[in-house]
XYZ file of C-alpha atoms in Angstrom:
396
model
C 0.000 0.000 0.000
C 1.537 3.322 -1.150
C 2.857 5.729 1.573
C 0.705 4.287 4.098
C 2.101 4.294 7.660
C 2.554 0.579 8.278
C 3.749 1.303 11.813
C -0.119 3.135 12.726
C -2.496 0.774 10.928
C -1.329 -2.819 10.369
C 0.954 -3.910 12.775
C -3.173 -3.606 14.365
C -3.464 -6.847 12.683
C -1.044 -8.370 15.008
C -3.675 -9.021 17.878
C -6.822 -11.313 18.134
C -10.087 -9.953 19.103
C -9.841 -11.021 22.967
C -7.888 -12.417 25.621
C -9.474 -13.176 28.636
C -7.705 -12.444 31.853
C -4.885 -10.965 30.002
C -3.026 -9.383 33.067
C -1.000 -6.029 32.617
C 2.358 -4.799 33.252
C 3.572 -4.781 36.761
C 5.151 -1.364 38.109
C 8.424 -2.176 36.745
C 6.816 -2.635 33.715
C 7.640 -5.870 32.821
C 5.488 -9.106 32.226
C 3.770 -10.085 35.045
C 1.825 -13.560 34.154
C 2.426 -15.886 36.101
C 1.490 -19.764 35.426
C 1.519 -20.362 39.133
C -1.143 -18.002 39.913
C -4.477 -19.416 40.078
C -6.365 -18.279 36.841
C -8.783 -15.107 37.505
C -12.121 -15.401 37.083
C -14.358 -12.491 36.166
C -17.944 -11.952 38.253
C -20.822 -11.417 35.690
C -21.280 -7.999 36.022
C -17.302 -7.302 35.659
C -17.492 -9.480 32.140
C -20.858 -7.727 31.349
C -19.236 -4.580 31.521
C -15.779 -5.063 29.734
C -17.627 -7.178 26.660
C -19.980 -4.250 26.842
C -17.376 -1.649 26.714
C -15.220 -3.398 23.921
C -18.147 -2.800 21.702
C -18.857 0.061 22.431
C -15.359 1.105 21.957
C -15.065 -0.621 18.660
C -18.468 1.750 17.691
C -16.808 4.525 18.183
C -14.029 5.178 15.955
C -15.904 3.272 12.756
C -19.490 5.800 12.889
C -17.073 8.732 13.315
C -13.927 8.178 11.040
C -17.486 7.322 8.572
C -19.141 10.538 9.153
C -15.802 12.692 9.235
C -14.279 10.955 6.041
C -17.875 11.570 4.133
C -18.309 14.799 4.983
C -15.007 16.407 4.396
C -13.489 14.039 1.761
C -9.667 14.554 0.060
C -9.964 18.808 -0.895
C -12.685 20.219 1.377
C -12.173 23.463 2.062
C -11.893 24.070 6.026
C -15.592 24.901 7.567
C -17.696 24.184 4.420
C -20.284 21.789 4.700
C -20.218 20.374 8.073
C -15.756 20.345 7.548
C -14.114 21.766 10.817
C -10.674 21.526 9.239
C -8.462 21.064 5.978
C -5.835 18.619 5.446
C -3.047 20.784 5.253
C -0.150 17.619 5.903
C 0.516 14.817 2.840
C 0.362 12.570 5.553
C -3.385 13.732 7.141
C -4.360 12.843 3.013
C -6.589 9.417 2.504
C -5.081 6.828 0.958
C -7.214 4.963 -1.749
C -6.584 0.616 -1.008
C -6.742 -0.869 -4.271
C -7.420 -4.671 -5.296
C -3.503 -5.039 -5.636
C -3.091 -3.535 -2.153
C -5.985 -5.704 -0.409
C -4.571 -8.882 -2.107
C -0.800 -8.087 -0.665
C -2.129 -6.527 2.999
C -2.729 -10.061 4.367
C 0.578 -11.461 3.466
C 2.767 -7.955 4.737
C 0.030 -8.580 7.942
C 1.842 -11.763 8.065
C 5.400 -11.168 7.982
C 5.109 -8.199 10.230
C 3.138 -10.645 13.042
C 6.084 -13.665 12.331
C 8.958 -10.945 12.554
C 7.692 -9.526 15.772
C 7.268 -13.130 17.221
C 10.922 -13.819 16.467
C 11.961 -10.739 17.791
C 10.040 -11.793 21.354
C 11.905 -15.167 21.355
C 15.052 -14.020 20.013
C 15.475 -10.348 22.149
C 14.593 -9.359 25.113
C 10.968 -8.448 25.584
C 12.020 -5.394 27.720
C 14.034 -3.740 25.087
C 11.939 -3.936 22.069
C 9.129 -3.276 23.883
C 11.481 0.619 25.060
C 11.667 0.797 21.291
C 8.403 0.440 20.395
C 7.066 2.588 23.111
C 8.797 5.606 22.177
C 7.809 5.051 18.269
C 4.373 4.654 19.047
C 4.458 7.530 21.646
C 5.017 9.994 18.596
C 2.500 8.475 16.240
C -0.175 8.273 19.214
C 0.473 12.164 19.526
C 0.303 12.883 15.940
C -3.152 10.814 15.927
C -4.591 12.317 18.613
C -3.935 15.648 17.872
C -5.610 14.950 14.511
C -8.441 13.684 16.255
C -8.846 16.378 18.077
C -8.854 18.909 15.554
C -12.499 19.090 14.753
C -13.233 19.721 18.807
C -10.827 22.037 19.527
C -11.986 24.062 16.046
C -15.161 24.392 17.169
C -14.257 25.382 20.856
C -11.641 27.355 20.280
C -11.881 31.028 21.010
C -12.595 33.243 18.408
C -10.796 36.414 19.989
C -7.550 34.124 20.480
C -5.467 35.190 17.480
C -4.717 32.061 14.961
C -1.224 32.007 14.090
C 0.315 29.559 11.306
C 3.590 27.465 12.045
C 5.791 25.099 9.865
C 8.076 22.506 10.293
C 10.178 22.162 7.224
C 13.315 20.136 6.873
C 14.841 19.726 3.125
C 18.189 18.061 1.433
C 19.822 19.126 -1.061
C 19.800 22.730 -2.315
C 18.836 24.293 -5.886
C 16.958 22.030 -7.867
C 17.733 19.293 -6.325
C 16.521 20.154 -2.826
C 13.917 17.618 -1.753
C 11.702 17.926 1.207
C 12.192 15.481 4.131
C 9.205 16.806 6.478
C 7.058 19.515 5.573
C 4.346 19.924 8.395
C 2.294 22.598 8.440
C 0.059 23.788 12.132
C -1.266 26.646 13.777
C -1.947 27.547 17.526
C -5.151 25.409 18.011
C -2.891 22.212 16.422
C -0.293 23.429 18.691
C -3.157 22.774 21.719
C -3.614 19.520 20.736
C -0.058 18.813 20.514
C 0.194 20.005 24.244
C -2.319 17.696 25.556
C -1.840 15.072 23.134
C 1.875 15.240 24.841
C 0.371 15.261 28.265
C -1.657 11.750 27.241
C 1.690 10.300 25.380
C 3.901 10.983 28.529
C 1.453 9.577 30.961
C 1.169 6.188 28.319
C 4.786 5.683 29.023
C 5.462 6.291 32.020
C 2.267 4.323 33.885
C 1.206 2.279 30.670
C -2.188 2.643 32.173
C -5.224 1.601 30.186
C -7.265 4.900 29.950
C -4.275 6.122 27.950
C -3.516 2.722 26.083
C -7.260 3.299 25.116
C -7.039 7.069 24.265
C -4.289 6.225 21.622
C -5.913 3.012 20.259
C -9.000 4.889 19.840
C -6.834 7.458 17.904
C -5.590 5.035 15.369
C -8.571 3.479 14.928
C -10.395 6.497 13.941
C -7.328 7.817 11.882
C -7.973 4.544 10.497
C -11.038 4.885 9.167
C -11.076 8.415 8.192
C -7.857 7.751 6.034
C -7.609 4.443 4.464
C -10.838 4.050 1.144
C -11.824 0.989 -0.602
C -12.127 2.005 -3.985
C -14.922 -0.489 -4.597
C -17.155 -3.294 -3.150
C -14.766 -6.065 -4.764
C -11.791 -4.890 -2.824
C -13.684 -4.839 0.438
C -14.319 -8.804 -0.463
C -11.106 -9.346 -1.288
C -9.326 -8.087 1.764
C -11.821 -9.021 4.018
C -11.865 -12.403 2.294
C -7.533 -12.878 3.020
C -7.792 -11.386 6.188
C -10.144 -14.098 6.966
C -7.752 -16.767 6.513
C -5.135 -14.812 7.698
C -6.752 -14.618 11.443
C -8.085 -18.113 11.027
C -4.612 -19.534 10.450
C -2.500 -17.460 13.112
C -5.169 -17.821 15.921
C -6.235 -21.382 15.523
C -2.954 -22.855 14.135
C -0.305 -21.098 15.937
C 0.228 -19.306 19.357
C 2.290 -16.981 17.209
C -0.510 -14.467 17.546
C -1.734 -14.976 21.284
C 1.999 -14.746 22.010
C 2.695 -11.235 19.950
C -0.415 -10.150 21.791
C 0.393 -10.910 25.120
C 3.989 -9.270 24.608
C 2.929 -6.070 22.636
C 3.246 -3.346 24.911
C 1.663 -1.096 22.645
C -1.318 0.881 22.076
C -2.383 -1.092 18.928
C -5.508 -2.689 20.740
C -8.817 -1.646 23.119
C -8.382 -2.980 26.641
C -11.098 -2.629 29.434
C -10.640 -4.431 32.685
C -12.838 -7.108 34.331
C -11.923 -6.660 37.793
C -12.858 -2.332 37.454
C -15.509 -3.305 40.175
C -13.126 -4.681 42.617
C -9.735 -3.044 42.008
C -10.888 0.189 40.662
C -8.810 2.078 37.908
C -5.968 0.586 39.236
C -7.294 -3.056 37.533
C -5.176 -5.454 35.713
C -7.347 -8.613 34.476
C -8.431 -6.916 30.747
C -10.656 -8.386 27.732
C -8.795 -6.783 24.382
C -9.873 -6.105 21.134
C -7.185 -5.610 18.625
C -7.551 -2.650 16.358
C -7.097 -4.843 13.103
C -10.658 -5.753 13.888
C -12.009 -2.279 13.992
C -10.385 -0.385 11.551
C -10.297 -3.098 8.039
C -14.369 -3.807 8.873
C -14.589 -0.008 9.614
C -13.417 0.914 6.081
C -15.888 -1.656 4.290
C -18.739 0.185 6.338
C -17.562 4.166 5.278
C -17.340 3.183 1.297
C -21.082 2.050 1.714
C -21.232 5.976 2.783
C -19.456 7.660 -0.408
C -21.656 8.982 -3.314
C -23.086 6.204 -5.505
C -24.547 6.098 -8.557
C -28.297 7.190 -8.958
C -29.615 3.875 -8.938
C -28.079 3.118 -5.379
C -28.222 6.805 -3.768
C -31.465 6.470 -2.480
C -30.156 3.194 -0.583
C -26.476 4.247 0.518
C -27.394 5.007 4.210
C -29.800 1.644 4.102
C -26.279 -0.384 3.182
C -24.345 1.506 5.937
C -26.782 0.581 8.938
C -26.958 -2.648 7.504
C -23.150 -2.980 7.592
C -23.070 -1.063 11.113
C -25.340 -3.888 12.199
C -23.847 -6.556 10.735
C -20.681 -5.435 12.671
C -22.243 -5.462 15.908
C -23.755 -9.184 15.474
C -20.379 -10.239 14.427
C -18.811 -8.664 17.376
C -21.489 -10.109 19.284
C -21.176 -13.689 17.517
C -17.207 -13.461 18.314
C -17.447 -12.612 22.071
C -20.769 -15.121 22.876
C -18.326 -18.022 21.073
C -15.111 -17.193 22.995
C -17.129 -16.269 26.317
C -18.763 -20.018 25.810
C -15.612 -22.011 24.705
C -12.755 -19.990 26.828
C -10.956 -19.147 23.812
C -9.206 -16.341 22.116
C -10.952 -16.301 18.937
C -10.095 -14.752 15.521
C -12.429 -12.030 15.408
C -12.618 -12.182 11.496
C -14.070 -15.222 11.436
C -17.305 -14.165 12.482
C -17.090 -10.185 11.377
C -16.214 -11.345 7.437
C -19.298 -13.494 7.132
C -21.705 -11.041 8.412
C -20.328 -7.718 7.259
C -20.412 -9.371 3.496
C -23.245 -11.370 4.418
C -25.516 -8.936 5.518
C -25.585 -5.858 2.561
C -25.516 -8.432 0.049
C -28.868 -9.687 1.157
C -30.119 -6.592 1.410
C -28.580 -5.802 -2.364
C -30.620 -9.244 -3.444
C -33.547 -8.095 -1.596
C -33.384 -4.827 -3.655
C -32.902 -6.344 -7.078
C -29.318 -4.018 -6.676
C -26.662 -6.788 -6.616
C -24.933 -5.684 -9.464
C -24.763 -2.106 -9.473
C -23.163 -2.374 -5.840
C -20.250 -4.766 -7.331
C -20.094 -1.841 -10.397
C -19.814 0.611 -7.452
C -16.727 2.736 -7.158
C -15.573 5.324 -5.014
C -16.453 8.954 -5.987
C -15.303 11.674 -3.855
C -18.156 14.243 -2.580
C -16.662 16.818 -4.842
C -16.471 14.454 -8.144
C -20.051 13.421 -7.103
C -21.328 17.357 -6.841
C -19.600 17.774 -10.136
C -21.383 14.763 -11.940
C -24.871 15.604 -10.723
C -24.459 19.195 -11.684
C -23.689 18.356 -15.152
C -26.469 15.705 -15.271
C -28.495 17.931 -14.368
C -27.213 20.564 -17.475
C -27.375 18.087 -19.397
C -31.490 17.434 -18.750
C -31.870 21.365 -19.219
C -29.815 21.644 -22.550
C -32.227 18.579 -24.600
């Protein structure tokens, strides 16, 4: 996938939907399972609420990175239309996933999960896990402050003078200068930044979960908002590998249970089952890795994109549809590993009914086809289209 971040989005892909009893760091911050501790065991209401919360979660970031992907697409101009800001950055710009890219994601997925498990059994877990911390400290600041944006745009005081900022590093001079970083910000950016920081430093230094959560939320929206199918057979198509792909490491390895338990990183949604006895200082959490919100999460936002006329009426009918189909999969994937006391691959049950479901629906509607013909079409492309349609009617 062109000039996508690897390091934000699919190492995501490196978890399974949920762990049960997965205990945190200690204060040291270093492993602390231990096989000679009796197994914890959740009360009802302390596995009610974490399953709960997962989902909820896992909501979150998909219905937003939709809404905020839809409505200000790749050129918006900042404030038009529901827009609370531009993307000024290269690297704030969505990236398009092709068929190519959808056919090669599960098999980069997969070498990036096997070289991180021989890392763990090769290194120690305490050093690469230093490493990682500090490179997903930056991009968990960067994420969040984008997050933020919208918020603090709207909050921000309008007497508070706005001034611009960049970062700009370049090599070479003359014609053949290139630019390394060009980033460009202004004060309310510069807010975010500061509390973004605030988040980032607390992360590493207490790895606690609220923060954990507050930077996998982050990516997930990111996510969302950033990454398009550019049609319905792409969506099948990753989907479809990444099905096998969770399948295979879940149920025929520990290679993924293991990468999960060791990953001290914010690339997963953790809420704790024992939050009723222990507080906010719990440790016994139910995780749901971010792979499983953000690929689902981007077949859901294309059903939100202009279609064609014959499916416009419909598009929000396929999105709900989707947005439910998501939350019986979810459902599906906790009720199975709840029952059977197994991490399961949440993919398994998420591919069947996210495809499942709008394809009924498109059978139902006699509109099979034309959503397989469907391809992406920015908002602005779309406006363009329908306004010379619609010249076109008053010109015969």
């Amino acid at each position: 996938m062109a000039d996508v971040d690897q390091g934000s989005v699919l190492p995501s892909e490196t978890s399974p939907l949920i762990l049960d009893g997965l205990n945190a760091t200690d204060s040291n911050g270093t492993d602390a399972v231990n096989a000679t501790v009796a197994k914890f065991v959740a009360t009802p209401e302390g596995t009610a609420l974490a399953y709960g919360s997962l989902v909820f979660m896992a909501l979150l970031p998909i219905f937003f990175g939709a809404l905020r992907s839809v409505n200000c697409g790749k050129s918006k101009v900042a404030g038009e239309n529901g827009c609370d800001y531009e993307y000024r950055n290269s690297s704030d710009m969505p990236e398009t996933i092709t068929g190519r890219d959808a056919a090669r994601f599960p098999i980069i997925a997969s070498c990036t999960l096997f070289g991180l498990y021989l890392f763990f059994k090769i290194f120690s877990q305490e050093y690469i896990n230093l490493l990682l911390s500090m490179y997903f400290f930056v991009l968990g600041i960067l994420a969040l402050s984008h997050t933020m944006s919208p918020f603090m745009n709207r909050i921000f005081p309008a007497n508070i003078p706005i001034k611009q900022y960049q970062l700009l590093f370049t090599q070479g001079s003359g014609e053949t200068k290139e630019e390394i970083v060009n980033y460009e910000f202004d004060t309310k950016d510069m807010i975010c930044l500061v509390i973004s920081t605030v988040v980032g430093v607390w992360y590493i230094l207490k790895k606690h979960w609220i923060a954990n959560n507050l930077f996998g939320l982050a990516f997930a929206l990111n996510g969302v908002e950033l990454l398009h199918l550019n049609n319905v057979s792409t969506g099948c198509i990753l989907l479809g590998g990444l099905f096998v792909y969770d399948v295979f490491w879940v149920f025929g390895t520990n290679v993924m249970v293991t990468v999960a338990k060791s990953f001290e990183a914010p690339i997963k949604l953790v809420f704790p089952q024992d939050l009723f006895e222990k507080g906010l200082g719990a440790n016994q959490f139910a995780m749901l890795g971010l792979g499983d919100i953000v690929i689902p999460g981007n077949c859901l936002m294309f059903s939100l994109y202009p279609a064609p006329s014959s499916l416009k009426k419909n598009t929000r009918t396929y999105f709900y549809t989707s947005f439910l189909a998501y939350i019986f999969g979810l459902g599906m994937t906790i009720w199975v590993m709840h029952t059977f006391k197994h991490a399961q691959p949440a993919l398994l049950y998420l591919v069947p009914a996210c495809i499942g479901f709008p394809v009924v629906v498109a059978l139902l509607k006699g509109e099979l086809t034309e959503m397989f013909r469907y391809e992406e079409v920015s908002p602005e492309d779309a406006a363009a289209k329908e306004e010379t349609t619609e010249a076109e009617k008053k010109a015969k």
